XYZ file of C-alpha atoms in Angstrom:
457
model
C 62.356 -84.057 262.205
C 63.384 -86.914 259.195
C 66.457 -87.031 257.478
C 67.614 -89.404 253.600
C 70.556 -90.415 253.248
C 72.731 -92.352 251.004
C 73.802 -96.238 251.383
C 77.393 -96.308 251.977
C 77.916 -99.198 248.410
C 78.480 -102.748 249.001
C 81.466 -103.701 251.062
C 84.071 -105.310 248.061
C 82.363 -104.035 245.648
C 84.464 -103.982 242.209
C 83.628 -100.839 238.925
C 82.214 -102.078 236.390
C 85.900 -101.437 234.674
C 88.062 -103.828 236.621
C 84.750 -106.615 236.402
C 85.215 -105.632 232.739
C 89.021 -106.818 232.476
C 88.532 -109.552 234.405
C 86.571 -111.307 232.058
C 88.831 -110.415 229.316
C 91.512 -111.749 231.187
C 89.325 -115.009 231.546
C 88.593 -114.902 227.563
C 92.553 -114.724 227.684
C 92.849 -118.080 228.814
C 91.101 -120.193 226.187
C 91.702 -120.623 223.025
C 88.551 -119.005 221.756
C 88.492 -116.083 223.625
C 91.676 -115.221 222.674
C 90.520 -115.645 218.730
C 87.648 -113.859 219.848
C 90.154 -110.947 220.686
C 92.217 -110.683 218.296
C 89.115 -110.731 215.639
C 87.748 -107.563 217.492
C 91.470 -105.856 217.451
C 91.353 -106.672 213.446
C 88.021 -105.481 212.507
C 88.838 -102.556 214.873
C 92.446 -101.830 212.785
C 90.932 -102.389 208.930
C 87.842 -99.896 209.829
C 90.580 -97.620 211.502
C 92.550 -97.400 208.469
C 89.685 -97.225 206.275
C 88.257 -94.437 207.806
C 91.867 -92.506 208.537
C 92.027 -92.732 204.664
C 88.865 -91.345 202.915
C 89.499 -89.083 206.034
C 92.840 -87.417 205.195
C 92.188 -88.197 201.508
C 88.855 -86.183 201.080
C 90.824 -82.907 202.979
C 93.507 -83.240 200.018
C 90.861 -84.006 197.622
C 89.014 -80.933 199.162
C 92.765 -78.757 199.120
C 93.223 -79.740 195.387
C 89.773 -78.296 194.575
C 90.091 -74.874 196.334
C 93.691 -74.835 194.477
C 91.832 -74.934 191.121
C 88.493 -73.621 191.726
C 88.992 -71.093 194.051
C 92.394 -69.506 195.212
C 94.184 -70.169 191.651
C 90.893 -68.050 190.359
C 91.472 -65.907 193.179
C 94.864 -64.351 192.747
C 94.277 -64.471 188.819
C 91.767 -61.584 189.878
C 93.537 -60.217 192.179
C 96.265 -60.108 189.667
C 93.337 -58.654 187.197
C 93.055 -55.709 189.375
C 96.364 -54.663 189.530
C 96.775 -55.014 185.732
C 93.168 -53.071 185.824
C 94.970 -50.468 187.746
C 98.169 -50.277 186.040
C 97.016 -50.219 182.506
C 94.325 -47.577 183.368
C 96.966 -45.398 184.813
C 98.736 -46.066 182.164
C 95.662 -44.781 179.755
C 95.158 -41.453 181.133
C 98.652 -40.186 180.904
C 98.470 -41.939 177.073
C 95.125 -39.843 176.846
C 96.452 -36.349 178.451
C 99.462 -36.531 175.676
C 96.740 -37.204 172.986
C 94.588 -34.236 173.862
C 91.384 -34.067 171.915
C 92.702 -36.911 168.630
C 92.754 -39.974 170.482
C 90.318 -38.999 173.417
C 87.735 -41.725 172.820
C 89.037 -44.015 172.331
C 91.750 -43.693 175.339
C 88.675 -42.705 177.633
C 87.167 -45.556 176.618
C 89.892 -47.814 177.508
C 90.395 -45.975 180.262
C 86.937 -46.393 181.452
C 86.739 -50.825 181.153
C 90.094 -50.717 182.869
C 88.470 -48.437 185.760
C 85.418 -50.759 185.977
C 87.138 -54.117 185.413
C 88.704 -52.617 189.032
C 85.623 -52.498 190.641
C 84.375 -55.396 189.902
C 87.241 -57.667 190.869
C 86.708 -55.447 194.263
C 83.467 -56.847 194.767
C 84.207 -60.334 193.476
C 87.688 -60.229 196.001
C 85.578 -58.597 199.082
C 82.933 -62.300 198.187
C 85.664 -63.916 198.509
C 87.897 -62.547 201.602
C 85.805 -64.104 204.394
C 89.165 -65.216 206.539
C 92.208 -63.643 205.161
C 91.802 -60.536 207.341
C 95.174 -59.327 205.133
C 92.638 -59.532 202.416
C 90.067 -57.672 203.927
C 92.327 -55.125 204.889
C 93.674 -54.313 201.642
C 90.122 -54.195 199.687
C 88.681 -52.187 201.928
C 92.096 -50.003 201.345
C 91.271 -49.788 197.560
C 87.561 -48.913 197.805
C 88.290 -46.200 199.847
C 91.796 -44.277 197.011
C 90.115 -45.643 194.292
C 86.953 -42.832 193.545
C 89.548 -40.263 195.048
C 91.984 -41.261 192.212
C 89.494 -41.191 189.361
C 88.590 -37.962 190.925
C 92.098 -36.416 190.244
C 92.231 -37.697 186.872
C 88.846 -35.898 185.869
C 90.192 -32.139 187.428
C 92.619 -33.105 184.719
C 91.093 -33.802 182.092
C 88.801 -30.539 182.811
C 91.992 -28.810 183.447
C 93.538 -29.603 179.848
C 90.284 -29.189 177.868
C 90.211 -25.277 179.406
C 94.849 -25.377 178.076
C 95.458 -24.806 181.608
C 98.771 -26.065 182.601
C 97.449 -27.429 186.205
C 96.031 -30.457 184.125
C 99.174 -31.471 184.250
C 100.179 -31.534 187.959
C 96.674 -33.315 189.047
C 97.443 -36.026 186.698
C 101.140 -35.483 188.419
C 99.395 -36.115 191.418
C 96.906 -38.659 190.469
C 99.917 -40.893 189.602
C 101.711 -40.192 193.131
C 98.628 -41.392 194.603
C 98.462 -44.149 192.499
C 101.731 -45.306 193.150
C 101.200 -44.525 196.675
C 98.111 -45.876 197.543
C 96.096 -47.876 194.594
C 99.543 -50.396 193.691
C 100.338 -51.107 196.682
C 96.903 -52.347 197.291
C 96.782 -54.783 195.080
C 99.960 -55.953 194.863
C 99.354 -56.575 198.277
C 96.031 -58.588 198.048
C 97.637 -60.245 194.918
C 100.174 -60.961 197.142
C 97.596 -62.469 200.065
C 95.784 -64.377 197.367
C 98.883 -66.023 196.686
C 99.880 -66.941 199.531
C 96.083 -68.337 199.650
C 96.944 -70.719 196.748
C 100.759 -71.575 198.354
C 98.574 -72.855 201.004
C 96.414 -75.051 199.110
C 99.057 -76.614 197.671
C 101.136 -77.504 200.795
C 97.676 -78.788 201.881
C 96.844 -80.868 198.989
C 100.807 -82.527 198.298
C 100.652 -83.732 202.226
C 101.625 -87.166 202.578
C 98.519 -88.965 203.997
C 101.000 -90.376 206.696
C 98.607 -90.999 209.067
C 96.602 -93.790 206.649
C 100.298 -95.174 205.222
C 100.953 -96.309 209.672
C 97.025 -97.224 209.753
C 97.506 -99.266 206.592
C 100.558 -100.814 207.659
C 99.963 -101.663 210.923
C 97.073 -103.455 209.586
C 98.067 -105.457 206.743
C 101.609 -106.843 209.731
C 98.647 -107.121 211.755
C 96.248 -109.540 209.543
C 99.826 -111.135 208.306
C 100.766 -111.944 212.229
C 97.235 -113.660 213.165
C 97.138 -115.824 209.285
C 101.030 -116.746 210.633
C 99.040 -117.932 214.025
C 96.189 -119.332 212.347
C 99.013 -121.542 210.244
C 101.027 -122.650 213.246
C 98.035 -123.559 215.706
C 96.236 -125.896 212.678
C 98.563 -126.457 210.189
C 96.009 -124.515 207.397
C 97.892 -122.215 204.709
C 95.046 -120.236 204.014
C 92.321 -118.593 206.171
C 90.046 -117.552 203.166
C 88.521 -114.612 205.297
C 91.581 -113.377 206.662
C 93.248 -113.638 203.344
C 90.107 -111.090 201.574
C 91.112 -108.970 203.964
C 94.459 -108.621 204.139
C 94.593 -108.387 200.558
C 91.768 -105.543 200.572
C 94.068 -103.343 202.857
C 97.165 -104.539 200.953
C 94.775 -103.055 197.574
C 93.255 -99.567 199.866
C 97.173 -99.327 200.358
C 98.528 -99.778 197.385
C 95.516 -97.282 195.629
C 96.043 -94.940 198.166
C 100.144 -94.321 197.797
C 99.501 -94.620 194.026
C 97.011 -92.308 193.811
C 98.041 -89.638 196.401
C 101.569 -89.881 194.306
C 99.970 -89.371 191.031
C 97.614 -86.536 192.512
C 101.151 -84.377 193.922
C 102.733 -84.353 190.496
C 100.154 -83.442 188.883
C 99.286 -80.173 191.071
C 103.400 -80.641 191.328
C 103.577 -80.257 187.418
C 100.836 -77.106 187.385
C 102.704 -75.411 190.326
C 105.703 -75.977 188.436
C 104.938 -75.062 185.119
C 101.784 -73.640 185.485
C 101.357 -71.423 188.265
C 104.776 -70.309 188.632
C 104.301 -69.328 184.724
C 101.434 -67.105 185.974
C 102.779 -65.549 188.428
C 105.819 -64.179 186.437
C 103.958 -63.043 183.397
C 101.536 -61.159 185.081
C 105.005 -59.449 186.676
C 105.723 -58.937 183.434
C 102.959 -57.259 182.387
C 102.485 -55.482 185.225
C 106.365 -54.181 184.583
C 105.608 -53.182 180.702
C 102.277 -51.499 181.925
C 104.112 -49.348 184.364
C 107.319 -48.938 182.106
C 104.975 -47.313 179.279
C 103.100 -44.953 182.371
C 106.530 -43.180 182.692
C 106.963 -43.051 179.414
C 104.419 -40.775 178.546
C 104.701 -39.198 182.106
C 108.296 -38.377 181.137
C 106.246 -36.015 178.207
C 103.809 -35.022 180.584
C 105.866 -33.900 183.071
C 108.920 -32.228 180.999
C 111.183 -32.517 183.420
C 109.244 -31.146 186.218
C 109.787 -34.152 188.606
C 113.282 -35.266 189.523
C 115.036 -38.051 191.586
C 117.628 -36.550 194.569
C 120.423 -36.908 191.775
C 118.418 -34.571 189.381
C 117.624 -37.319 186.681
C 113.679 -37.365 185.098
C 112.033 -39.787 188.306
C 110.070 -41.156 185.502
C 112.422 -41.620 182.776
C 114.087 -43.531 185.954
C 111.617 -45.031 186.798
C 111.043 -46.670 183.010
C 114.762 -47.829 182.432
C 114.241 -49.718 185.997
C 110.893 -51.113 184.536
C 112.612 -52.202 181.125
C 115.502 -53.702 183.242
C 113.048 -56.020 185.065
C 111.320 -56.973 182.632
C 114.051 -57.695 179.712
C 117.470 -57.074 182.082
C 120.185 -54.986 181.848
C 120.976 -53.308 178.313
C 118.821 -52.522 175.700
C 119.096 -54.850 172.895
C 120.320 -59.486 173.011
C 118.060 -61.799 174.825
C 116.374 -61.352 177.764
C 118.710 -61.629 181.221
C 118.217 -64.655 182.950
C 116.284 -63.452 186.488
C 114.751 -60.827 184.292
C 111.172 -61.667 184.451
C 111.107 -62.709 180.035
C 114.016 -64.371 180.941
C 112.125 -66.431 184.269
C 109.260 -66.905 181.625
C 111.371 -68.037 179.081
C 113.025 -70.840 181.683
C 109.757 -71.952 183.081
C 108.207 -72.787 180.253
C 108.654 -76.524 179.015
C 107.434 -76.106 175.288
C 107.369 -74.143 172.284
C 103.723 -73.246 172.279
C 104.348 -71.379 175.864
C 108.064 -69.658 174.582
C 107.218 -68.331 171.264
C 104.346 -65.622 172.985
C 108.040 -64.731 175.402
C 110.094 -64.629 172.422
C 107.955 -61.851 170.483
C 107.331 -60.082 173.422
C 111.118 -60.268 174.217
C 111.423 -58.829 170.418
C 109.061 -55.491 170.258
C 110.421 -55.156 174.371
C 113.398 -54.576 172.323
C 112.317 -52.613 169.417
C 110.456 -50.245 172.161
C 113.509 -49.483 174.227
C 115.196 -48.333 170.060
C 112.442 -45.591 169.527
C 112.189 -44.974 173.115
C 116.296 -43.976 172.926
C 114.965 -42.315 169.544
C 111.913 -40.274 171.177
C 114.451 -39.014 174.431
C 117.257 -38.081 171.967
C 114.473 -35.680 170.189
C 112.793 -34.351 173.179
C 116.649 -33.297 175.100
C 116.870 -31.616 171.081
C 113.580 -29.393 172.015
C 111.381 -31.503 168.841
C 108.522 -31.869 171.614
C 106.303 -32.637 168.605
C 109.010 -35.282 167.507
C 109.081 -36.921 170.421
C 105.357 -37.012 171.293
C 104.758 -38.987 167.283
C 107.378 -41.188 168.191
C 105.903 -41.820 171.920
C 101.498 -41.930 170.619
C 102.360 -42.139 167.337
C 100.101 -44.551 164.428
C 103.598 -45.813 163.185
C 106.928 -46.191 164.136
C 106.239 -45.615 167.933
C 106.483 -47.199 170.751
C 103.615 -46.849 171.769
C 103.159 -49.669 168.940
C 105.686 -52.192 170.307
C 104.001 -51.865 173.943
C 100.866 -52.521 172.325
C 103.067 -56.163 170.914
C 104.768 -56.648 173.826
C 101.261 -56.532 176.042
C 99.610 -59.050 173.216
C 102.474 -61.554 173.200
C 102.748 -61.707 177.546
C 98.337 -61.661 177.003
C 99.245 -64.987 174.705
C 101.398 -66.400 177.629
C 99.072 -66.369 180.622
C 96.171 -67.613 177.929
C 98.884 -70.778 177.027
C 100.360 -70.782 180.990
C 96.830 -71.076 181.672
C 95.230 -74.373 180.077
C 99.429 -76.125 180.958
C 98.056 -75.545 184.585
C 94.281 -76.377 184.417
C 95.174 -79.526 182.699
C 97.547 -80.438 185.139
C 96.469 -79.119 188.313
C 92.755 -81.386 186.982
C 95.017 -84.673 185.968
C 96.284 -83.780 189.707
C 92.822 -84.102 191.676
C 91.448 -86.294 189.145
C 93.765 -89.406 190.650
C 92.069 -88.482 193.816
C 88.594 -88.912 192.667
C 86.714 -91.984 193.744
C 89.652 -93.432 196.513
C 87.703 -92.165 199.364
C 84.267 -93.422 198.872
C 86.783 -96.723 197.573
C 88.816 -97.034 200.615
C 85.504 -97.056 202.794
C 83.809 -99.718 200.625
C 87.277 -102.557 200.768
C 87.619 -102.083 204.432
C 84.116 -102.762 204.832
C 84.834 -105.833 202.559
C 87.997 -106.176 204.338
C 85.541 -106.308 208.192
C 83.653 -108.490 206.758
C 86.448 -110.975 205.801
C 88.294 -110.874 208.875
C 84.852 -111.548 210.752
C 84.153 -114.722 208.317
C 87.837 -116.082 208.871
C 87.760 -115.684 212.286
C 84.411 -116.944 213.033
C 84.748 -119.716 210.772
C 88.153 -121.095 212.900
C 85.669 -120.205 216.379
C 83.636 -122.660 214.900
C 85.682 -125.643 215.013
C 85.539 -125.669 218.809
C 81.813 -125.606 218.809
């Protein structure tokens, strides 16, 4: 039987990489060889500098785009879900109190709120990929929303027939809203706010790798020119001078562009995104206070806290504390929603609507006190008129508070967009420009070293 075998390697033969190292060592013993090695290293450094700059700036530009086009709108949509649900709950209680008189307008508003919440949930579900927390809250909201609307319809049906069970069903619907829907909506809002913060962090992070690569490349080019000067006594090498100028231009553009972008994005967060969050929470506080106020008259003392106080009246007072601070007159307290919104607003156009909202919050509190006094004296009709009447009611004050906060939101949204667009605009063209200038630097290096090598031929 014949067998085949592989011939062993010839004795004394060295690996290819070792032979390559020998060739490099041999080349480095001559000035032309050293110049070739220096030229290759310089070309590699400027190309790496250009590539790393393009990569890191592209990442930050994409994150800045996400801030403006994705995460902030998604955060706004999540806030819209919360607001729509809170407004639907408030409207349902108000419609229950109004009975047949305000039924049409109230029903239309309630239906719009539920439709808006459902539409925004569909939109959010399409954008929730990559966020398990957001997806879980959307699923929870989708399960609970039909149950809530069913309870409200049952409450209305009983109320139309004059059955006392209507109030019980409405209170149970409100409990579902407080225990299930609003916490889920808040968790969704918080998840989207975290995504927005992460996009901000990524967009504002300094591109240290690119900066370090630029410093190394420029330092190497300076060293190479000094070396050539000491050996040839020639002050300038045009090719290396062009390469250095191009590299300095890229590094300057990178540092200045990112500094401007970071400043714009920081401004959009401090005086845009943060203000929007506070104003959204102020609107929610106002809505929940209004809902508690309505339910105080619906429940009529049937729901008490552990210390035997009216549950909904306690909720109303807590909402007002969050909204404007302790007390029922004067300026908003510093840490309240309206106090914070005033501190964050950076111009009179932003502060004006917030001050207007505060004025009507104080009016609302005064009218609420009159309604409570009438109810405690047994004058339910007067109390009801003070809460849902056409003129001089707390409902009128609430509507003006809501209008002022909406005006402030529109203004701050414009401030956010303007600052964020300015920030991301500072990065426009930098990746392409960095690549082009790096190519110019590489070409200048080849030209500069090549002319020096030509002297040895």
